[in-house]
PDB file of C-alpha atoms in Angstrom:
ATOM      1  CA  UNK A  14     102.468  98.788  76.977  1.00  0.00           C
ATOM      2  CA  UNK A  15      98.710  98.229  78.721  1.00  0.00           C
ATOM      3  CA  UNK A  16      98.369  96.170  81.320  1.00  0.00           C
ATOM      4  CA  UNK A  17      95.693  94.665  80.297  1.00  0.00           C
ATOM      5  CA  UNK A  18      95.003  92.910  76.567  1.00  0.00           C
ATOM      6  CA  UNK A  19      92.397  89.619  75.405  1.00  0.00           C
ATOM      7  CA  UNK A  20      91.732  88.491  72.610  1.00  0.00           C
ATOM      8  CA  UNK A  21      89.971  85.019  70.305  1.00  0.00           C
ATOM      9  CA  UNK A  22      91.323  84.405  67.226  1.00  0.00           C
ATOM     10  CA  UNK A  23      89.509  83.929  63.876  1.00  0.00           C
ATOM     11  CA  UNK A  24      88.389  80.488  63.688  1.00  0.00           C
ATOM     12  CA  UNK A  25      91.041  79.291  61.387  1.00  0.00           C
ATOM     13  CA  UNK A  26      90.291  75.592  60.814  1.00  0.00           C
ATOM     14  CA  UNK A  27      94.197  74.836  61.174  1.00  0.00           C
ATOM     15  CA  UNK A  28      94.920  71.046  62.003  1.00  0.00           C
ATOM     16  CA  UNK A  29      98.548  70.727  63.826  1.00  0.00           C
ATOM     17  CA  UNK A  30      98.170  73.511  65.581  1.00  0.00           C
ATOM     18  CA  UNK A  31      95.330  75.890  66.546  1.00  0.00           C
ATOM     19  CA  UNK A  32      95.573  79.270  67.928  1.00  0.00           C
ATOM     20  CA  UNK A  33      92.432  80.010  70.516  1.00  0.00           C
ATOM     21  CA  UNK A  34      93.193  82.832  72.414  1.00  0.00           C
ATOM     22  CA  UNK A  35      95.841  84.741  74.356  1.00  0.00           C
ATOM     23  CA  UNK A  36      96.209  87.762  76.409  1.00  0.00           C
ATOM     24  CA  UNK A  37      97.725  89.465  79.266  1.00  0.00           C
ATOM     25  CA  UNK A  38      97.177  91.040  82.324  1.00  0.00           C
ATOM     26  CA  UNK A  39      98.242  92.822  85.646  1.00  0.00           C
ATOM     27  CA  UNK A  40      95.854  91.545  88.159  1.00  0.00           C
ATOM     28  CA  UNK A  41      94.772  92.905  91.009  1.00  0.00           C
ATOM     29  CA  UNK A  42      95.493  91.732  94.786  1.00  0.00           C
ATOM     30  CA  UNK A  43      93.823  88.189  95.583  1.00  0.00           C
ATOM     31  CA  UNK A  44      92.270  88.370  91.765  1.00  0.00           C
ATOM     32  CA  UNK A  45      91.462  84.634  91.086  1.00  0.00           C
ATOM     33  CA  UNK A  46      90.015  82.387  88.369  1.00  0.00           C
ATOM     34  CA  UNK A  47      88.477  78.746  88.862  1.00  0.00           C
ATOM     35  CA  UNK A  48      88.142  76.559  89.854  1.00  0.00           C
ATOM     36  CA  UNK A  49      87.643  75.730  86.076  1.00  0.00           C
ATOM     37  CA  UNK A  50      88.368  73.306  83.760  1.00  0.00           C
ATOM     38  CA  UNK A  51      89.540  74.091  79.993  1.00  0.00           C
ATOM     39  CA  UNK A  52      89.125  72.744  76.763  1.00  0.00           C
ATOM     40  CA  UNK A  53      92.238  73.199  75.413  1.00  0.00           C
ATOM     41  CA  UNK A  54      96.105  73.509  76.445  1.00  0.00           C
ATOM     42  CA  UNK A  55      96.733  77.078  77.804  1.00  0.00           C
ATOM     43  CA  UNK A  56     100.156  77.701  79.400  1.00  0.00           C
ATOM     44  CA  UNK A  57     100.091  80.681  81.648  1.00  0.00           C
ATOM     45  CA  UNK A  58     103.940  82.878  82.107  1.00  0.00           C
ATOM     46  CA  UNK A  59     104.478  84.755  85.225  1.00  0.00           C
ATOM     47  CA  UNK A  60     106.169  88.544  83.862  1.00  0.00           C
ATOM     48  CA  UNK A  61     106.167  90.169  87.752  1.00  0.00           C
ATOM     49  CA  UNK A  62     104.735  89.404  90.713  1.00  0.00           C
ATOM     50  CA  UNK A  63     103.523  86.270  92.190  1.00  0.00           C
ATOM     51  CA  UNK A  64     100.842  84.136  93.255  1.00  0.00           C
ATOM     52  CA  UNK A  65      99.536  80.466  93.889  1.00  0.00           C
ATOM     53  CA  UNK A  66      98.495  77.509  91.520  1.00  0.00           C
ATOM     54  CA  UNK A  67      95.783  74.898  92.884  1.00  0.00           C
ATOM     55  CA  UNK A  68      95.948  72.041  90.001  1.00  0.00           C
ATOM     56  CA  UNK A  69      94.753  68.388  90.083  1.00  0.00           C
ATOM     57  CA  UNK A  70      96.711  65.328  88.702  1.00  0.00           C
ATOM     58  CA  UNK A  71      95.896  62.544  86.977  1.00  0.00           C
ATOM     59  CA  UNK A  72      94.635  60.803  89.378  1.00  0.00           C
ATOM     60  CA  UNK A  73      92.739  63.816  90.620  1.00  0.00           C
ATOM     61  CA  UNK A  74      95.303  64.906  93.721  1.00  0.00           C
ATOM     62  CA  UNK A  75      95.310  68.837  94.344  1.00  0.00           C
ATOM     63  CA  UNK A  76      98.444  70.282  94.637  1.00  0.00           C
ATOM     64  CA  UNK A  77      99.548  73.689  95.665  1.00  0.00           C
ATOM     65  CA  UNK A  78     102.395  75.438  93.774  1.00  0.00           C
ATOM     66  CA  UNK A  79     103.739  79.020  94.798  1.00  0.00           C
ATOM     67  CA  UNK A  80     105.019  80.513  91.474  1.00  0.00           C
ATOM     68  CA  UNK A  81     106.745  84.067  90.765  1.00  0.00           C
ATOM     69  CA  UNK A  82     108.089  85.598  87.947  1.00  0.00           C
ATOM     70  CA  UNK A  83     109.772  83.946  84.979  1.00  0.00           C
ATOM     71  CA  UNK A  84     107.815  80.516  86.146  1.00  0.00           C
ATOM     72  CA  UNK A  85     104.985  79.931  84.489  1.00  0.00           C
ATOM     73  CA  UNK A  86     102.670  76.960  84.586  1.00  0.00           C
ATOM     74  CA  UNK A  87     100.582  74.691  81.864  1.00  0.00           C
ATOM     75  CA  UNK A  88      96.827  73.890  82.334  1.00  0.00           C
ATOM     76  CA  UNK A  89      95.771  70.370  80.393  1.00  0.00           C
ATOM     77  CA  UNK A  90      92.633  70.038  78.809  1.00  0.00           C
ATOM     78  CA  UNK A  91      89.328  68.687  81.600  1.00  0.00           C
ATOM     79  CA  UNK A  92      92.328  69.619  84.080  1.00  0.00           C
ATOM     80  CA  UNK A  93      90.265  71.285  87.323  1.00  0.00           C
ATOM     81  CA  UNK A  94      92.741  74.625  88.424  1.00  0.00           C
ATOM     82  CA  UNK A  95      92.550  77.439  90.473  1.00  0.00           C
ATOM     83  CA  UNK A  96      95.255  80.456  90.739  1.00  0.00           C
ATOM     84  CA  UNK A  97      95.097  83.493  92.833  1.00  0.00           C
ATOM     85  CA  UNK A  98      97.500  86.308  92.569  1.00  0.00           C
ATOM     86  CA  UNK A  99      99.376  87.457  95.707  1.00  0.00           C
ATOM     87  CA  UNK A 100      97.924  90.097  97.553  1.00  0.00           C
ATOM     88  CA  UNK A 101     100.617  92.127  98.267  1.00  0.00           C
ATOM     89  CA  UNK A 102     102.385  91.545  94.885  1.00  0.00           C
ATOM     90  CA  UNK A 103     100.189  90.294  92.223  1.00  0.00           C
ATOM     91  CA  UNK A 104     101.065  88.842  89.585  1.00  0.00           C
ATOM     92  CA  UNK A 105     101.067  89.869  85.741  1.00  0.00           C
ATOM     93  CA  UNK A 106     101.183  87.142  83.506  1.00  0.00           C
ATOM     94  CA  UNK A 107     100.679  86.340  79.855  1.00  0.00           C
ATOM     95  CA  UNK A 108      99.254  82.924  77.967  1.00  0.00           C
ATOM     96  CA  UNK A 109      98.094  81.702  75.171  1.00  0.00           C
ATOM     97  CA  UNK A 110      95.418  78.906  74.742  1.00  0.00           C
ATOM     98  CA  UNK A 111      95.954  76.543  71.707  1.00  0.00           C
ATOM     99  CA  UNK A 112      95.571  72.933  70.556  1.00  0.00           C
ATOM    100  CA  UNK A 113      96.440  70.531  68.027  1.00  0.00           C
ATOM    101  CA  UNK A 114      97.327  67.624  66.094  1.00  0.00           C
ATOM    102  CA  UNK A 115     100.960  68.329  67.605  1.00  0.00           C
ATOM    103  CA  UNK A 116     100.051  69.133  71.061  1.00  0.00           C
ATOM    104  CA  UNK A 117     100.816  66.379  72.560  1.00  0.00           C
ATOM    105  CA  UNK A 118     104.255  65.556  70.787  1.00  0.00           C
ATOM    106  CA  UNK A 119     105.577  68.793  71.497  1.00  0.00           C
ATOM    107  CA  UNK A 120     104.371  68.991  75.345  1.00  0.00           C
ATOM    108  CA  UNK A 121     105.891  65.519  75.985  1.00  0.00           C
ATOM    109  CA  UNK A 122     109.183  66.717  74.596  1.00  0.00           C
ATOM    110  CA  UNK A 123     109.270  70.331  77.225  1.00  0.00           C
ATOM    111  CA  UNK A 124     108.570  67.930  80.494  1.00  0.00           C
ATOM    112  CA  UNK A 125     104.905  69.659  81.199  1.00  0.00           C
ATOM    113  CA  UNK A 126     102.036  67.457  81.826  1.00  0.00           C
ATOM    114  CA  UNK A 127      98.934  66.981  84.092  1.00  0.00           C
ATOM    115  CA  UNK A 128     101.348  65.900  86.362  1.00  0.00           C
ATOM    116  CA  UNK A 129     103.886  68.313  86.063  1.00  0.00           C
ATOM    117  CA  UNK A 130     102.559  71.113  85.236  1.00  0.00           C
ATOM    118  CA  UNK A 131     105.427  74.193  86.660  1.00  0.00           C
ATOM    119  CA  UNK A 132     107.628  75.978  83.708  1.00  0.00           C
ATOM    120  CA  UNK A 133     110.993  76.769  85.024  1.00  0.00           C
ATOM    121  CA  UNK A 134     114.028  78.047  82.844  1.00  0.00           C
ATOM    122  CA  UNK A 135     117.091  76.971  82.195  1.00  0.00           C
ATOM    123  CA  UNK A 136     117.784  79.493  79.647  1.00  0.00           C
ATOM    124  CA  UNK A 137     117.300  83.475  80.635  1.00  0.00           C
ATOM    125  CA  UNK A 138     117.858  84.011  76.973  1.00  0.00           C
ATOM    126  CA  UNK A 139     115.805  81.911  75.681  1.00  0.00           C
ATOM    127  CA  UNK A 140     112.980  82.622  77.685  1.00  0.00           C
ATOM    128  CA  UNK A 141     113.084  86.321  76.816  1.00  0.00           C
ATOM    129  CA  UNK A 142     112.621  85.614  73.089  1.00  0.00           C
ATOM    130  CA  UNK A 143     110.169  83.067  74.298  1.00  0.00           C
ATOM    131  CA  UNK A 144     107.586  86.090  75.993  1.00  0.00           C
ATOM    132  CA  UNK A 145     108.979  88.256  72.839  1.00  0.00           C
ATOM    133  CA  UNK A 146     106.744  85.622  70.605  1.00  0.00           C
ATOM    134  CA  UNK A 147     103.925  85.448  73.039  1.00  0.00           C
ATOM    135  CA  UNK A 148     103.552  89.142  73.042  1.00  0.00           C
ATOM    136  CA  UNK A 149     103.781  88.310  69.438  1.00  0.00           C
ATOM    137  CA  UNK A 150     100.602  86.292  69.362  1.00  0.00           C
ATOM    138  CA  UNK A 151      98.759  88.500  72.123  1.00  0.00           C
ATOM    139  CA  UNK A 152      99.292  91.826  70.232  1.00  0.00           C
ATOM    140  CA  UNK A 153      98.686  90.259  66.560  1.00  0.00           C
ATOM    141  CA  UNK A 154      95.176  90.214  66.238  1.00  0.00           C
ATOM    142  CA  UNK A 155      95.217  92.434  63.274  1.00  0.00           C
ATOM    143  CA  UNK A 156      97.830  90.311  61.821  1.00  0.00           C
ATOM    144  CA  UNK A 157      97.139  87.183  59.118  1.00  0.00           C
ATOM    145  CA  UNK A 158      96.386  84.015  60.607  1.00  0.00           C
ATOM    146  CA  UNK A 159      99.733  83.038  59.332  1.00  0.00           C
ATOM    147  CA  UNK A 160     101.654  85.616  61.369  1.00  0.00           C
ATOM    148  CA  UNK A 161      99.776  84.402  64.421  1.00  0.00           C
ATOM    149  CA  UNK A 162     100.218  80.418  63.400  1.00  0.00           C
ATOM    150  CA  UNK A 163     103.993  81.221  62.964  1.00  0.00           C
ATOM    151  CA  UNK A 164     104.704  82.843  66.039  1.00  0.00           C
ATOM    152  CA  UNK A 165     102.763  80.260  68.261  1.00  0.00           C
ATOM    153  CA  UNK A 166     105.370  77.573  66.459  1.00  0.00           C
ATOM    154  CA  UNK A 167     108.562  79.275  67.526  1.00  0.00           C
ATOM    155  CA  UNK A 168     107.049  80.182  71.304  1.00  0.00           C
ATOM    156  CA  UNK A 169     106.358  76.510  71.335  1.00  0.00           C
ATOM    157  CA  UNK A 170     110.088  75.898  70.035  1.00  0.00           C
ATOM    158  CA  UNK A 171     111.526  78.384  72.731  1.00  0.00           C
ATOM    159  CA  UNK A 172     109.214  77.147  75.934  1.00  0.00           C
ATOM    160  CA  UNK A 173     110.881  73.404  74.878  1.00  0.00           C
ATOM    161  CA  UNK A 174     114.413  74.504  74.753  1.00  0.00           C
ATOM    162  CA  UNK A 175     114.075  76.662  77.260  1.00  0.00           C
ATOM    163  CA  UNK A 176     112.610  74.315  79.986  1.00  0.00           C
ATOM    164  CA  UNK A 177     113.802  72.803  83.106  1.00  0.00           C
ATOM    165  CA  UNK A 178     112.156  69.532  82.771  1.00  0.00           C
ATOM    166  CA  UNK A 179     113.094  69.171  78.803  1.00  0.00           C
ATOM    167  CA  UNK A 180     113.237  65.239  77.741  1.00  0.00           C
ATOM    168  CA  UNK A 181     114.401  64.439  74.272  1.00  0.00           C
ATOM    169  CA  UNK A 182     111.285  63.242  72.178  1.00  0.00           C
ATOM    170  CA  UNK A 183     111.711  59.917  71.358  1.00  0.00           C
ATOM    171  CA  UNK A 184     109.746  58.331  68.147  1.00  0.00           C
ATOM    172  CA  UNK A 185     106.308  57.500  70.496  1.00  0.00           C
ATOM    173  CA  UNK A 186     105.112  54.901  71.232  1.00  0.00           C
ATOM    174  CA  UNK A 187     103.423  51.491  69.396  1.00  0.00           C
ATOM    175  CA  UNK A 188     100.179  53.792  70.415  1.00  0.00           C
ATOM    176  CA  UNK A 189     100.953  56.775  69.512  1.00  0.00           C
ATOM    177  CA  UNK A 190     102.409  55.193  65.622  1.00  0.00           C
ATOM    178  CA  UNK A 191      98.800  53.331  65.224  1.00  0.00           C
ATOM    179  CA  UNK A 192      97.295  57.007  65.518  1.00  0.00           C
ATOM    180  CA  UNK A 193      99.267  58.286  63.198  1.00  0.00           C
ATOM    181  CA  UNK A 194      98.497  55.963  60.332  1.00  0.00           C
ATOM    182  CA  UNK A 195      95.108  56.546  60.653  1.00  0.00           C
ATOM    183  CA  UNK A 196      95.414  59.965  60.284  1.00  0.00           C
ATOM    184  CA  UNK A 197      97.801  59.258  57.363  1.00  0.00           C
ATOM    185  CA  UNK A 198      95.590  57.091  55.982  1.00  0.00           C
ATOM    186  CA  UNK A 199      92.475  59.663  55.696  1.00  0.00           C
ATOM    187  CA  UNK A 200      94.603  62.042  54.910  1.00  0.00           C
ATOM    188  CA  UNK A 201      95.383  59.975  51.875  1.00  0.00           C
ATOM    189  CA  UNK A 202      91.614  58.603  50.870  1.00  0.00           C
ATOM    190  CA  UNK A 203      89.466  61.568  52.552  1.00  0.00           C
ATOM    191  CA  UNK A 204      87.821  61.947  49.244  1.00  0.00           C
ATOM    192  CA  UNK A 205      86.773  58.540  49.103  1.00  0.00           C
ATOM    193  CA  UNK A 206      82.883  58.445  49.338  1.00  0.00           C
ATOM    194  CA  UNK A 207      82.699  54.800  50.638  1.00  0.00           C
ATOM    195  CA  UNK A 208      85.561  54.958  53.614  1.00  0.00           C
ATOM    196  CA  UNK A 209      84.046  53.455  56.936  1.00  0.00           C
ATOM    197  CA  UNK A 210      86.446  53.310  60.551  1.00  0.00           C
ATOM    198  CA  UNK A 211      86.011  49.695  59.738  1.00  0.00           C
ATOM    199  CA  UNK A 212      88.526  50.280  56.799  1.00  0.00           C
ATOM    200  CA  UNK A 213      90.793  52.573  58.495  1.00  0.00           C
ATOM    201  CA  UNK A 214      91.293  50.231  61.518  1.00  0.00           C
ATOM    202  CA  UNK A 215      91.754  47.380  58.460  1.00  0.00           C
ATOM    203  CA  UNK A 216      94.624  49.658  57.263  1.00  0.00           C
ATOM    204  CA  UNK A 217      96.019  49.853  60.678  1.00  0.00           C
ATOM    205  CA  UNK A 218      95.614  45.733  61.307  1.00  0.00           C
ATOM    206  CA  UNK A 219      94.199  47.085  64.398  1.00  0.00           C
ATOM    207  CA  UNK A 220      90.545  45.543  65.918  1.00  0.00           C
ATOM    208  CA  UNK A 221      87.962  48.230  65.324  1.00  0.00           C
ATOM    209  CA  UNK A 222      87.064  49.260  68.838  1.00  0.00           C
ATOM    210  CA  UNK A 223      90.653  48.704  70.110  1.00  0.00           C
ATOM    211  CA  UNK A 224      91.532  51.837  67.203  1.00  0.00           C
ATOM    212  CA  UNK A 225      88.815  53.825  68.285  1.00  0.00           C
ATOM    213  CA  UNK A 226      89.774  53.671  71.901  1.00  0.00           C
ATOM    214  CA  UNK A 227      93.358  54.397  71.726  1.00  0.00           C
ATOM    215  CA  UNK A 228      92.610  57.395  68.806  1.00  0.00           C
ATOM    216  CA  UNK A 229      90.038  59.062  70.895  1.00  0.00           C
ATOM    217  CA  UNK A 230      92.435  59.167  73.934  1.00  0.00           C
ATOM    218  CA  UNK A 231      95.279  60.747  71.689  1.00  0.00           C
ATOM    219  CA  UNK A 232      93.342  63.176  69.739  1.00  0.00           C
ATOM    220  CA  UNK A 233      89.975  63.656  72.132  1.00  0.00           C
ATOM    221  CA  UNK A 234      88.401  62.945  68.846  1.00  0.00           C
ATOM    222  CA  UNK A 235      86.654  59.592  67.672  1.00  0.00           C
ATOM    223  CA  UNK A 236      88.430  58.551  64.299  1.00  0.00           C
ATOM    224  CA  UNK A 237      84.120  59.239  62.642  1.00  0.00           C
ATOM    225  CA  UNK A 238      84.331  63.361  63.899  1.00  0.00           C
ATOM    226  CA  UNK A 239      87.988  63.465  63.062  1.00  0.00           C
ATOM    227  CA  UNK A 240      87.506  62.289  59.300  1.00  0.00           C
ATOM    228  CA  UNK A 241      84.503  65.096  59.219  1.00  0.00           C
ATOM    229  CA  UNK A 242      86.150  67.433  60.600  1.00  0.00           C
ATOM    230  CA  UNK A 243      88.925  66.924  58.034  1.00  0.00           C
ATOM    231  CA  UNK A 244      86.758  66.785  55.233  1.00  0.00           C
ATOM    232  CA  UNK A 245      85.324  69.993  56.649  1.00  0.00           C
ATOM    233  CA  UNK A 246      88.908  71.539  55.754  1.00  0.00           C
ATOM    234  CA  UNK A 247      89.908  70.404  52.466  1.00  0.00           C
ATOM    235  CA  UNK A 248      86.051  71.522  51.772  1.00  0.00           C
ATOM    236  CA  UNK A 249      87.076  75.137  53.437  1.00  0.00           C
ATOM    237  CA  UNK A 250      90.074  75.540  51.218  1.00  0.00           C
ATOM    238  CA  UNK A 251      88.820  74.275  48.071  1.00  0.00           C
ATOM    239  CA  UNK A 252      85.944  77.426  48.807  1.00  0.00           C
ATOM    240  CA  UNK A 253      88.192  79.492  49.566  1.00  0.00           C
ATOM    241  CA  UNK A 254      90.580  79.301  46.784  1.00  0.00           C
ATOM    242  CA  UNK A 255      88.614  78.220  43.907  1.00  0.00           C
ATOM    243  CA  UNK A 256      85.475  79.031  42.208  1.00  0.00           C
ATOM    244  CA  UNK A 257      84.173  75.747  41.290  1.00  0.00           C
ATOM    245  CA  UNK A 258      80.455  74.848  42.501  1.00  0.00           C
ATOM    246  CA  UNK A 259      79.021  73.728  45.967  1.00  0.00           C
ATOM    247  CA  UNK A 260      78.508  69.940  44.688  1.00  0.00           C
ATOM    248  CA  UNK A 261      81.762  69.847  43.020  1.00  0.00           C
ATOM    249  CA  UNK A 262      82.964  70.629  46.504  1.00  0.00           C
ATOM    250  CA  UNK A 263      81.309  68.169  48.000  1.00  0.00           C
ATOM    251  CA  UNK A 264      81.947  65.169  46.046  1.00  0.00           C
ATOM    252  CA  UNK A 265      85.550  66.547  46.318  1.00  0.00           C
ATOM    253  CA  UNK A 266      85.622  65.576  49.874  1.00  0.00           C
ATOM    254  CA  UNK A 267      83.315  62.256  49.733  1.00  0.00           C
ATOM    255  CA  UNK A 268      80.224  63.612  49.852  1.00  0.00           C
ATOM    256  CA  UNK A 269      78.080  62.822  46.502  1.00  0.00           C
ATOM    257  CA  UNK A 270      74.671  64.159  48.282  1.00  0.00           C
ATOM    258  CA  UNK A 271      75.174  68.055  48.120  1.00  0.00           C
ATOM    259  CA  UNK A 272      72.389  68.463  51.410  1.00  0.00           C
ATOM    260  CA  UNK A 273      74.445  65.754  53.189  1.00  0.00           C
ATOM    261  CA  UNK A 274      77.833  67.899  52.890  1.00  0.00           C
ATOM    262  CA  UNK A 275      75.797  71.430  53.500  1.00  0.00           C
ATOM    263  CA  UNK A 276      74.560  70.112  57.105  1.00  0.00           C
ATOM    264  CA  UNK A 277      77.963  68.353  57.902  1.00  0.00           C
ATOM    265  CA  UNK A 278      79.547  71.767  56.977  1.00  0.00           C
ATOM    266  CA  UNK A 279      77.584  73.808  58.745  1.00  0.00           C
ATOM    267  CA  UNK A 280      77.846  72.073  61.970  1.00  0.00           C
ATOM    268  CA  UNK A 281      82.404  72.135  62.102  1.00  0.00           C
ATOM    269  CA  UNK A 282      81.770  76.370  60.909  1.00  0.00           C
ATOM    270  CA  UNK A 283      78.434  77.701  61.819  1.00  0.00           C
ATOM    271  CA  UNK A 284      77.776  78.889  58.100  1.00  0.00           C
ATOM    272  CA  UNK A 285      76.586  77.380  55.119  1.00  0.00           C
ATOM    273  CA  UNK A 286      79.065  76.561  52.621  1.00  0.00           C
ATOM    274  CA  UNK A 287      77.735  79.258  50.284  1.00  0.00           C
ATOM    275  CA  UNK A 288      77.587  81.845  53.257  1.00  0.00           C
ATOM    276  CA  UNK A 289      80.845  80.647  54.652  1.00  0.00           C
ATOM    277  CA  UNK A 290      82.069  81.079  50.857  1.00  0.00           C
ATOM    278  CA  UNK A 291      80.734  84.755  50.619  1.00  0.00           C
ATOM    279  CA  UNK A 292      82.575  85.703  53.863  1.00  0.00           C
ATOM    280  CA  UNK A 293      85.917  84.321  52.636  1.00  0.00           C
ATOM    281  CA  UNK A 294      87.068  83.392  48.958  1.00  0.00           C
ATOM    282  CA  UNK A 295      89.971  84.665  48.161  1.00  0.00           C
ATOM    283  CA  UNK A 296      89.304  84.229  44.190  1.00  0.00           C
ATOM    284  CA  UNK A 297      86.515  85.771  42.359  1.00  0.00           C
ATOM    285  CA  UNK A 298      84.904  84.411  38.892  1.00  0.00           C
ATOM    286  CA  UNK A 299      86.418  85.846  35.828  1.00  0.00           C
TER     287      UNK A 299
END
């Protein structure tokens, strides 16, 4: 197997969980990256070797963690890190960067935060079939986005039951509920033209800003760019998968102006909706 292997995924416009990259490598002595902030969630696994985390907390402390292998360690969106492999025996390691409507849930529930950020095993077993599915994801780039989608959920299953500082998810908090019926409810009423955040926080019995606030800390989207961006989807698989027009599209996800939807959809996938269409249905007129 190489040493070495990177790659980004196709931008699959998947909403619990999204795939951005993984990869592996054997580094070389004192090889280092950061300090550096990410975007995303990207959990790094130590196969051999060793070498040193610098991470800040929440309350932007820098600590100093000495990992080896079968440790790993997490990296949390805006979180500032550097690491450094040994330079007598560096590392090799393997991660994967994702994100996600689930994210957060399903970090809470393996112990790894900001705070916390060291992987250690309580499993050997479990752990094994848990860098089995990573190499899964890192070596399926030629695969569907399905494959790849599939695999990321059961090394996400494995890195929870296999973790040291595993807590049993609870059912979240008053917070974390209000969040989730405003995604149910634009889930539900997405197609809706005349839906403002003034209605969805309505829904919720929730004081506009107070909504807005609380969502954008959950989801690092405000509730206006997450209804878009969901729009944007529904809009992706209806091209996709069916051969009716551009403005039946649109007023299919609450747009009745055709030019309005064209610019919204171009900003979430870089292509115009007939472009994007031409690069990707599936189904073909009879």
């Amino acid at each position: 197997m190489s040493d070495f292997s990177f790659h980004l995924f196709p931008n699959e416009r998947y909403m619990d969980l999204l795939l951005i990259q993984a990869g592996y490598e054997q580094c070389a002595p004192c090889h280092s990256f950061g300090p550096a902030a990410r975007n995303h969630y990207l959990f790094h696994y130590v196969i051999s070797g060793k070498g040193t985390l610098d991470s800040t907390d929440s309350h932007g402390n820098t600590h100093l963690y000495h990992l080896s292998s079968g440790s790993g360690f997490l990296i949390c969106p805006n979180q500032i890190n550097t690491y450094i492999a040994d330079n007598h025996l560096p590392w090799k390691y393997i991660w994967i960067e994702f994100d996600g409507l689930k994210c957060k849930d399903v970090l809470a529930s393996t112990g790894l935060s900001f705070d916390s950020p060291i992987y250690r095993s309580v499993n050997h077993t479990l752990t094994e079939q848990m860098l089995k599915e990573m190499y899964a994801v890192a070596d399926g780039f030629d695969q569907s986005s399905l494959y790849l989608i599939a695999h990321l959920y059961l090394f996400l299953d494995l890195l929870v039951r296999s973790s040291f500082n595993r807590t049993e998810f609870t059912a979240g908090k008053l917070k974390d509920l209000y969040v989730r019926e405003a995604v149910a409810f634009i889930e539900q009423n997405y197609y809706r033209s005349n839906i403002t955040v003034e209605d969805i926080a309505l829904f919720c019995n929730l004081n506009q800003s107070y909504l807005g606030k609380i969502f954008k800390k959950s989801l690092n989207q405000t509730l206006q760019q997450f209804l878009i961006f969901y729009r944007m989807n529904k809009a992706a698989e209806l091209l996709k998968y069916s051969t009716i027009s551009i403005g039946d599209v649109a007023k299919q996800v609450g747009y009745p102006n055709q030019l309005n939807f064209s610019r919204a959809f171009k900003n979430v996938f870089g292509l115009s909706p007939q472009n994007w269409r031409k690069e990707n249905q599936l189904i073909t007129k009879q």
